[in-house]
Coordinates of C-alpha atoms and ligand atoms in Angstrom, one line a residue:
M133 CA 27.8 -8.3 -8.1
P134 CA 24.2 -9.3 -7.5
D135 CA 23.3 -9.9 -3.8
S136 CA 21.8 -13.3 -4.6
E137 CA 23.0 -15.4 -7.6
T138 CA 22.2 -18.9 -6.5
Q139 CA 18.7 -19.1 -5.1
A140 CA 16.0 -19.4 -7.7
L141 CA 13.4 -16.7 -6.9
Q142 CA 9.7 -17.4 -7.0
N143 CA 6.6 -15.2 -6.7
W144 CA 4.4 -15.4 -3.6
A145 CA 2.1 -18.1 -5.1
G146 CA 5.0 -20.2 -6.3
N147 CA 3.5 -20.4 -9.8
L148 CA 6.3 -18.3 -11.4
L149 CA 10.0 -18.8 -11.2
Y150 CA 11.7 -15.5 -12.2
G151 CA 13.8 -15.6 -15.3
T152 CA 17.0 -14.7 -13.4
S153 CA 18.5 -15.2 -10.0
N154 CA 20.6 -12.0 -10.4
V155 CA 18.9 -10.1 -7.6
F156 CA 20.3 -6.8 -6.3
Q157 CA 19.3 -5.3 -3.0
P158 CA 20.7 -1.8 -2.9
E159 CA 20.8 -0.1 0.5
T160 CA 21.1 3.5 -0.5
L161 CA 19.7 5.7 -3.3
E162 CA 23.3 6.3 -4.5
E163 CA 23.7 2.5 -4.9
V164 CA 20.3 2.4 -6.8
R165 CA 21.5 5.2 -9.1
E166 CA 24.8 3.5 -9.8
L167 CA 23.1 0.2 -10.4
V168 CA 20.4 1.3 -12.8
S169 CA 22.9 3.4 -14.8
R170 CA 25.2 0.4 -15.1
L171 CA 22.7 -2.4 -15.9
D172 CA 21.5 -2.8 -19.5
S173 CA 18.2 -4.3 -18.6
F174 CA 16.3 -5.0 -15.3
R175 CA 12.9 -5.0 -13.5
V176 CA 12.1 -3.8 -10.1
L177 CA 10.5 -6.3 -7.6
G178 CA 7.9 -5.3 -5.0
S179 CA 6.9 -8.0 -2.6
R180 CA 6.4 -10.5 -5.4
H181 CA 2.6 -11.0 -5.0
S182 CA 1.7 -10.7 -8.6
F183 CA 0.6 -13.9 -10.3
N184 CA 1.7 -13.1 -13.8
E185 CA 4.9 -12.2 -15.6
I186 CA 4.6 -8.4 -15.1
A187 CA 7.6 -8.2 -12.8
N188 CA 9.6 -10.9 -14.5
C189 CA 13.0 -10.4 -16.3
S190 CA 15.6 -12.6 -17.8
T191 CA 18.6 -10.5 -16.8
N192 CA 18.5 -8.6 -13.5
L193 CA 16.0 -7.9 -10.7
I194 CA 16.3 -5.1 -8.2
S195 CA 14.6 -5.5 -4.9
L196 CA 14.0 -2.5 -2.6
E197 CA 13.5 -4.6 0.5
Q198 CA 16.3 -2.6 2.2
L199 CA 14.7 0.7 1.4
D200 CA 11.4 0.3 3.3
Q201 CA 11.1 3.1 5.8
V202 CA 8.9 6.2 6.3
V203 CA 10.7 9.3 5.1
E204 CA 8.4 12.0 6.4
L205 CA 5.0 12.5 8.0
D206 CA 3.9 16.0 7.0
T207 CA 1.1 16.8 9.4
E208 CA 0.4 20.2 7.8
R209 CA -0.2 18.8 4.3
R210 CA -1.5 15.6 5.8
T211 CA 0.7 13.4 3.7
V212 CA 3.3 10.6 4.3
T213 CA 6.3 10.0 2.2
I214 CA 7.8 6.5 2.1
E215 CA 10.6 4.6 0.5
G216 CA 9.9 2.5 -2.5
G217 CA 10.2 -0.9 -0.7
M218 CA 7.8 -0.2 2.1
R219 CA 4.9 -2.6 2.7
Y220 CA 1.4 -1.6 3.8
G221 CA 1.6 -3.6 7.1
P222 CA 4.3 -1.4 8.9
L223 CA 3.1 1.8 7.1
C224 CA -0.5 1.3 8.4
Q225 CA 0.8 0.6 11.9
F226 CA 2.9 3.8 11.8
L227 CA 0.1 5.9 10.5
H228 CA -2.4 4.7 13.0
E229 CA 0.0 5.3 15.9
N230 CA 0.3 8.9 14.6
G231 CA -3.4 9.5 14.2
Y232 CA -3.7 9.0 10.4
A233 CA -5.2 6.5 8.0
L234 CA -5.2 5.6 4.3
P235 CA -8.6 5.7 2.6
N236 CA -8.6 2.0 1.6
L237 CA -6.6 -1.2 1.6
A238 CA -6.5 -4.4 -0.5
S239 CA -7.5 -7.8 1.0
L240 CA -4.0 -8.2 2.5
P241 CA -1.4 -5.8 4.1
H242 CA 1.6 -7.9 3.1
I243 CA 2.1 -6.2 -0.3
S244 CA 4.5 -3.3 -1.1
V245 CA 2.9 0.1 -1.7
A246 CA 4.9 0.8 -4.9
G247 CA 4.0 -2.7 -6.4
A248 CA 0.3 -2.3 -5.4
C249 CA 0.0 1.2 -6.9
A250 CA 2.0 0.1 -10.1
T251 CA -0.7 -2.5 -10.8
A252 CA -3.8 -0.5 -9.7
T253 CA -4.4 -2.9 -6.8
H254 CA -7.8 -2.1 -5.1
G255 CA -10.1 -2.9 -2.2
S256 CA -13.8 -2.2 -2.3
G257 CA -16.2 0.7 -1.8
N258 CA -18.5 2.7 -4.0
S259 CA -16.6 5.9 -3.2
N260 CA -13.1 4.4 -2.9
G261 CA -10.7 4.6 -5.8
N262 CA -8.0 2.0 -6.1
L263 CA -4.9 2.1 -3.9
A264 CA -3.0 4.3 -6.3
T265 CA -5.5 7.1 -6.0
P266 CA -4.2 8.7 -2.7
V267 CA -0.7 9.0 -4.3
S268 CA 0.1 12.7 -4.7
G269 CA 3.8 12.5 -5.4
I270 CA 6.3 10.2 -6.9
E271 CA 10.1 10.2 -6.9
M272 CA 11.6 8.0 -9.6
I273 CA 15.1 7.0 -10.6
T274 CA 15.1 6.9 -14.3
T275 CA 17.0 4.1 -16.1
G276 CA 19.7 6.7 -16.8
G277 CA 20.2 7.2 -13.0
E278 CA 18.5 10.6 -12.9
V279 CA 16.2 11.4 -9.9
V280 CA 12.9 12.9 -11.2
S281 CA 9.8 13.9 -9.2
F282 CA 6.2 14.1 -10.3
S283 CA 3.5 15.8 -8.3
R284 CA -0.3 15.7 -8.7
D285 CA -0.4 19.5 -8.3
E286 CA 2.7 20.6 -10.1
D287 CA 2.8 18.1 -13.0
P288 CA -0.9 17.7 -13.9
T289 CA 0.0 16.6 -17.5
D290 CA 2.3 13.7 -16.8
F291 CA 1.4 12.8 -13.2
P292 CA -1.7 10.7 -14.1
G293 CA 0.5 8.5 -16.3
T294 CA 3.1 7.8 -13.7
V295 CA 1.1 6.4 -10.8
V296 CA -0.2 3.1 -12.3
G297 CA 3.2 2.8 -14.0
L298 CA 3.4 -1.0 -14.4
G299 CA 7.1 -0.8 -13.5
A300 CA 7.7 0.5 -17.0
L301 CA 8.8 4.1 -16.3
G302 CA 11.6 4.0 -13.7
L303 CA 12.4 2.7 -10.3
I304 CA 10.0 4.3 -7.7
S305 CA 12.2 5.4 -4.9
K306 CA 9.6 7.4 -2.9
L307 CA 5.9 7.8 -2.8
T308 CA 3.9 10.5 -1.1
L309 CA 0.3 9.5 -0.1
D310 CA -2.6 11.7 1.0
L311 CA -3.9 10.8 4.5
L312 CA -7.2 10.8 6.4
P313 CA -7.5 11.2 10.2
T314 CA -7.4 7.7 11.7
F315 CA -10.9 6.0 11.9
E316 CA -12.5 2.9 13.2
V317 CA -14.3 0.2 11.2
A318 CA -16.7 -2.5 12.3
Q319 CA -17.0 -5.5 10.1
T320 CA -20.1 -7.8 9.9
V321 CA -20.5 -10.8 7.7
Y322 CA -23.8 -12.1 6.4
R323 CA -24.3 -15.7 5.1
N324 CA -26.2 -17.0 2.1
L325 CA -27.6 -14.1 0.2
P326 CA -29.8 -15.4 -2.6
L327 CA -28.4 -14.4 -6.0
A328 CA -31.8 -13.0 -7.0
Q329 CA -31.6 -10.6 -4.0
L330 CA -28.1 -9.5 -5.0
L331 CA -29.3 -8.8 -8.6
E332 CA -32.3 -6.8 -7.4
N333 CA -30.6 -4.9 -4.7
F334 CA -27.0 -4.7 -5.6
D335 CA -26.7 -0.9 -5.3
D336 CA -28.4 -0.9 -1.9
I337 CA -26.3 -3.7 -0.5
A338 CA -23.1 -2.3 -1.9
S339 CA -23.8 1.0 -0.2
Q340 CA -24.5 -0.5 3.2
G341 CA -20.8 -0.1 4.1
Y342 CA -17.7 1.9 3.4
S343 CA -16.4 -1.2 1.8
V344 CA -18.5 -4.2 0.8
S345 CA -17.4 -7.6 -0.6
F346 CA -19.5 -10.4 -2.0
F347 CA -18.1 -14.0 -1.9
T348 CA -19.5 -16.8 -4.0
R349 CA -18.6 -20.1 -5.6
W350 CA -21.3 -19.5 -8.3
Q351 CA -23.2 -22.6 -7.1
E352 CA -27.0 -22.8 -6.3
D353 CA -27.6 -19.2 -7.1
N354 CA -26.1 -18.3 -3.7
I355 CA -23.7 -15.6 -2.5
S356 CA -22.1 -17.4 0.4
Q357 CA -20.9 -14.4 2.4
V358 CA -21.4 -10.6 2.3
W359 CA -18.7 -8.7 4.2
I360 CA -19.8 -5.2 5.2
K361 CA -17.2 -2.9 6.6
R362 CA -18.8 0.3 8.1
R363 CA -17.0 3.3 9.4
S364 CA -17.7 3.3 13.1
T365 CA -18.5 6.5 14.9
G366 CA -17.9 5.2 18.4
N367 CA -21.6 5.5 19.3
D368 CA -22.9 2.7 17.2
H369 CA -22.4 -0.3 19.4
G370 CA -26.1 -1.1 19.2
E371 CA -27.8 -4.2 17.8
L372 CA -26.7 -5.4 14.4
D373 CA -29.3 -6.1 11.7
T374 CA -29.9 -9.9 11.8
T375 CA -30.5 -10.2 8.1
V376 CA -29.7 -8.4 4.9
Y377 CA -32.1 -9.3 2.1
G378 CA -32.4 -12.8 3.4
A379 CA -28.7 -13.3 4.3
A380 CA -28.2 -14.1 8.0
L381 CA -25.8 -12.3 10.4
A382 CA -22.8 -14.5 11.2
T383 CA -22.1 -14.8 14.9
E384 CA -18.6 -16.1 14.6
N385 CA -15.5 -15.0 12.6
L386 CA -15.6 -16.5 9.1
R387 CA -13.1 -17.1 6.3
P388 CA -14.1 -16.5 2.7
V389 CA -12.5 -19.9 1.8
G390 CA -11.5 -23.0 3.7
D391 CA -12.4 -24.0 7.2
S392 CA -9.1 -24.3 8.9
A393 CA -9.2 -23.7 12.7
E394 CA -6.6 -21.0 12.3
N395 CA -8.5 -17.9 11.4
N396 CA -6.2 -15.7 9.3
C397 CA -9.0 -13.1 8.8
T398 CA -9.6 -9.8 10.5
E399 CA -12.1 -9.4 13.3
Q400 CA -15.8 -9.5 12.4
I401 CA -19.1 -9.7 14.4
G402 CA -19.4 -5.9 14.4
I403 CA -16.6 -5.3 16.8
P404 CA -15.1 -1.9 15.9
G405 CA -11.3 -1.6 15.5
P406 CA -8.7 0.5 13.7
W407 CA -9.1 0.9 10.0
H408 CA -6.0 -1.2 9.1
E409 CA -7.2 -4.1 11.2
R410 CA -10.6 -4.3 9.5
L411 CA -10.3 -3.0 5.9
P412 CA -8.0 -5.9 4.8
H413 CA -9.7 -9.3 4.9
F414 CA -6.4 -11.0 6.1
K415 CA -4.2 -10.3 9.1
M416 CA -0.6 -9.3 8.6
E417 CA 0.8 -12.0 10.9
F418 CA -0.8 -14.9 8.9
T419 CA -0.5 -16.3 5.4
P420 CA -3.2 -14.4 3.5
S421 CA -6.0 -16.0 1.5
H422 CA -5.7 -19.8 0.9
G423 CA -2.0 -20.2 0.2
E424 CA -1.5 -22.6 -2.7
E425 CA -3.6 -20.7 -5.3
L426 CA -3.8 -18.7 -8.5
Q427 CA -5.8 -15.5 -8.9
S428 CA -7.6 -13.7 -11.8
E429 CA -9.8 -10.7 -11.8
Y430 CA -11.8 -8.7 -14.4
F431 CA -13.2 -5.1 -14.2
V432 CA -16.4 -4.1 -15.9
L433 CA -18.3 -0.8 -16.0
R434 CA -20.5 -0.5 -13.0
Q435 CA -23.6 -0.3 -15.2
H436 CA -22.7 -3.8 -16.6
A437 CA -22.2 -5.4 -13.2
L438 CA -25.4 -7.3 -13.0
S439 CA -25.3 -8.7 -16.5
A440 CA -21.7 -9.6 -16.0
I441 CA -22.5 -11.4 -12.7
E442 CA -25.4 -13.3 -14.4
A443 CA -23.0 -14.3 -17.2
I444 CA -20.5 -15.8 -14.8
N445 CA -23.2 -17.4 -12.8
G446 CA -24.4 -19.0 -16.0
I447 CA -21.1 -20.9 -16.4
G448 CA -20.7 -21.6 -12.6
S449 CA -20.8 -25.3 -13.0
L450 CA -17.8 -25.2 -15.4
L451 CA -15.7 -23.4 -12.8
D452 CA -16.7 -25.5 -9.8
S453 CA -13.9 -28.1 -9.6
H454 CA -11.1 -25.6 -9.7
L455 CA -12.5 -22.5 -8.1
L456 CA -11.8 -21.8 -4.4
I457 CA -13.8 -18.6 -4.2
S458 CA -14.9 -15.6 -6.1
E459 CA -15.2 -12.0 -4.8
I460 CA -17.2 -9.1 -6.2
R461 CA -16.1 -5.6 -5.3
T462 CA -16.9 -2.0 -6.3
I463 CA -14.2 0.6 -7.2
A464 CA -14.7 4.3 -7.9
A465 CA -13.5 5.9 -11.2
D466 CA -10.1 7.6 -11.3
D467 CA -8.0 9.6 -13.8
L468 CA -4.9 7.3 -13.8
W469 CA -4.1 6.5 -17.4
M470 CA -3.3 2.7 -17.0
S471 CA -5.9 2.1 -14.3
P472 CA -8.6 -0.4 -15.3
C473 CA -11.0 2.1 -13.6
Y474 CA -9.8 5.1 -15.7
Q475 CA -12.8 7.4 -15.9
Q476 CA -15.3 4.7 -15.0
D477 CA -16.9 3.5 -11.8
S478 CA -16.3 -0.3 -11.9
V479 CA -17.1 -3.6 -10.5
A480 CA -14.4 -6.2 -10.2
I481 CA -15.1 -10.0 -10.3
H482 CA -12.3 -11.9 -8.8
F483 CA -11.4 -15.7 -8.8
T484 CA -9.1 -17.5 -6.5
W485 CA -8.2 -20.9 -8.1
K486 CA -6.6 -24.1 -7.1
R487 CA -2.9 -23.9 -8.2
N488 CA -3.3 -25.9 -11.4
W489 CA -2.6 -23.6 -14.4
P490 CA -3.2 -26.2 -17.2
E491 CA -6.7 -26.7 -15.8
V492 CA -7.4 -23.1 -14.9
R493 CA -6.2 -21.6 -18.2
P494 CA -9.1 -22.8 -20.3
L495 CA -11.5 -21.6 -17.6
L496 CA -10.2 -18.1 -18.0
S497 CA -11.0 -18.3 -21.7
Q498 CA -14.5 -19.3 -20.8
I499 CA -14.8 -16.4 -18.4
E500 CA -13.4 -14.0 -20.9
K501 CA -15.9 -15.2 -23.5
A502 CA -18.8 -14.8 -21.1
L503 CA -17.6 -11.3 -20.2
A504 CA -16.7 -10.2 -23.7
P505 CA -19.9 -8.1 -24.2
F506 CA -18.8 -6.0 -21.2
D507 CA -15.2 -5.1 -22.2
A508 CA -13.8 -6.8 -19.2
R509 CA -10.3 -5.5 -18.3
P510 CA -8.0 -8.0 -16.6
H511 CA -6.2 -7.0 -13.4
W512 CA -2.5 -6.1 -14.2
G513 CA -1.1 -8.4 -11.5
K514 CA -3.2 -11.5 -12.0
L515 CA -3.6 -14.2 -14.6
F516 CA -5.6 -13.8 -17.8
T517 CA -5.7 -15.0 -21.4
T518 CA -7.3 -11.9 -23.0
S519 CA -5.6 -11.1 -26.3
P520 CA -2.9 -8.3 -26.3
E521 CA -4.9 -6.3 -28.9
L522 CA -8.0 -6.3 -26.7
V523 CA -6.0 -5.4 -23.6
K524 CA -4.4 -2.5 -25.4
S525 CA -7.8 -1.3 -26.7
F526 CA -9.1 -0.8 -23.2
Y527 CA -6.7 2.0 -22.4
P528 CA -7.5 5.3 -24.3
K529 CA -4.4 6.9 -22.9
R530 CA -2.1 4.0 -23.8
S531 CA -0.2 5.8 -26.5
S532 CA 0.5 8.8 -24.1
F533 CA 1.8 6.2 -21.6
C534 CA 4.1 4.7 -24.2
D535 CA 5.4 8.1 -25.1
L536 CA 6.1 8.8 -21.4
A537 CA 7.9 5.4 -21.1
E538 CA 10.0 6.2 -24.2
R539 CA 11.0 9.6 -22.6
L540 CA 11.9 8.2 -19.2
D541 CA 13.4 4.9 -20.4
P542 CA 14.8 5.6 -23.9
K543 CA 17.0 2.6 -23.8
Q544 CA 14.1 0.4 -22.9
K545 CA 15.9 -1.2 -20.0
L546 CA 12.7 -1.9 -18.2
R547 CA 10.9 -3.7 -21.1
N548 CA 10.0 -7.3 -20.5
E549 CA 7.9 -9.7 -22.5
F550 CA 4.8 -8.9 -20.6
L551 CA 5.0 -5.2 -21.3
N552 CA 6.1 -5.7 -24.9
T553 CA 3.0 -8.0 -25.4
F554 CA 0.3 -6.1 -23.6
V555 CA 1.3 -2.5 -23.4
F556 CA 3.9 -1.5 -26.1
D557 CA 3.6 -1.8 -29.8
Ligands
FAD649 C1 -2.9 -13.3 -1.5 C2 -3.1 -12.2 -2.4 C3 -4.2 -11.3 -2.3 C4 -4.3 -10.2 -3.2 N1 -5.3 -9.4 -3.0 C5 -5.6 -8.3 -3.8 C6 -6.6 -7.4 -3.6 O1 -7.3 -7.5 -2.6 N2 -6.8 -6.5 -4.6 C7 -6.0 -6.4 -5.7 O2 -6.3 -5.5 -6.5 N3 -4.9 -7.2 -5.9 C8 -4.7 -8.2 -4.9 N4 -3.6 -9.0 -5.1 C9 -2.7 -8.7 -6.2 C10 -1.5 -7.8 -5.8 O3 -2.0 -6.7 -5.0 C11 -0.8 -7.2 -7.0 O4 -0.3 -8.3 -7.7 C12 0.3 -6.3 -6.5 O5 1.0 -5.8 -7.7 C13 1.3 -6.9 -5.6 O6 2.3 -6.0 -5.2 P1 3.8 -6.4 -5.1 O7 4.5 -5.4 -4.2 O8 3.9 -7.8 -4.7 O9 4.3 -6.2 -6.5 P2 5.2 -7.2 -7.5 O10 4.3 -8.3 -7.9 O11 6.5 -7.5 -6.9 O12 5.4 -6.2 -8.7 C14 4.3 -5.7 -9.4 C15 4.7 -4.6 -10.4 O13 5.2 -3.5 -9.7 C16 6.5 -3.1 -10.1 N5 7.2 -2.5 -9.0 C17 7.2 -2.9 -7.7 N6 7.9 -2.1 -6.9 C18 8.4 -1.1 -7.8 C19 9.2 0.0 -7.6 N7 9.7 0.4 -6.4 N8 9.5 0.8 -8.6 C20 9.0 0.5 -9.9 N9 8.2 -0.6 -10.1 C21 7.9 -1.4 -9.1 C22 7.1 -4.4 -10.6 O14 8.1 -4.1 -11.5 C23 5.9 -5.0 -11.3 O15 5.7 -4.5 -12.6 C24 -3.4 -10.1 -4.2 C25 -2.3 -10.9 -4.4 C26 -2.2 -12.0 -3.5 C27 -1.0 -12.9 -3.6

């Protein structure tokens, strides 16, 4: 029997009602194995923060909410192993208390690690790969109920296909992540960077911090906020630069969007703090971002970034009435087959929209048209209207990924409409 049959389940944004209310919440791995062997078709849920149908299913959903603990901290190998339902918030707290850190985080700590890695979720930073890149080991329950493990060192052939797995390979029961020693970050925000300065000095500004984000509404050739997150050495409590290429240092904590009195954002004004309290934009204890919203995001090659930014700025007036905010971030190349940053340093252009899909949908087509010369890859967890043929063409290792999925899930229990449309033939 499913653990919930009556309540209709929504994603975080409330724009998607899942196709079934048969939701199972197994409490042990044995229960998971029995369940996946028995069910003919299912999808695994993370924390339900994706905006599109990637996690959807019309038959059965399995949530690993009850399997959300740290399994082992290996101080010798400097790795942590966690259960498949764990979220970044509690993991980061645990790691920091034990003297460790992850290299990077997304804008929010509320999401599950397995769900984030499955969709190549990312933060920012010229040298920072997406959140899947520190994964060095995966334990998966195949749809036949078998427990299989993949390790970066021991399975170099298949491993790069398993990490950004889109939920298409098996149920991720454990993940092992490489760690860094814990570190401090100081975050400063600069207001009103002229677009011309961004275009002329993008590389310099993007390298002024460990992680840098640019926020804009594409109006008046203005970048409204630049968030610079610098690793802090403990000896750098000196004066902050008062301007960056004409943008002025903010002297109070800001939000990228909205002006509510409640500030849901992490501490700024150059005050150093632990990595996990500065790398995300949003605090764990508050609703992240704006709330009622939709999101889209496109990755372009780093060398196309400026042309892509100019192209979007050129259609800024079209976007104005439905756009809450855009964010531009840099992501280092990786070797993960289904990552949008596979073998290419990338720049991601993100859009947070008012929650009005009928009005937003045609805007995505306009954006995709403007970005067409740059082979813009849509984020796996966000909304897009890019054609399936184009999406498939962006992934040179797609057919290897399909073969791997066929091997691990021969009965195609994990296929849903999204995967059948955008990944499989
Ligand atoms: C407010 C907000 C801010 C965001 N900020 C960012 C950001 O800064 N950067 C960014 O890149 N993205 C961002 N996102 C998008 C988000 O990170 C992705 O959609 C991510 O996939 C969400 O993780 P989840 O745990 O909610 O996964 P879900 O949406 O629940 O699932 C995503 C996929 O993972 C699979 N999956 C989950 N757990 C497992 C498991 N244990 N085994 C097998 N498959 C599994 C699912 O089947 C599905 O295919 C944001 C989203 C929101 C709502």
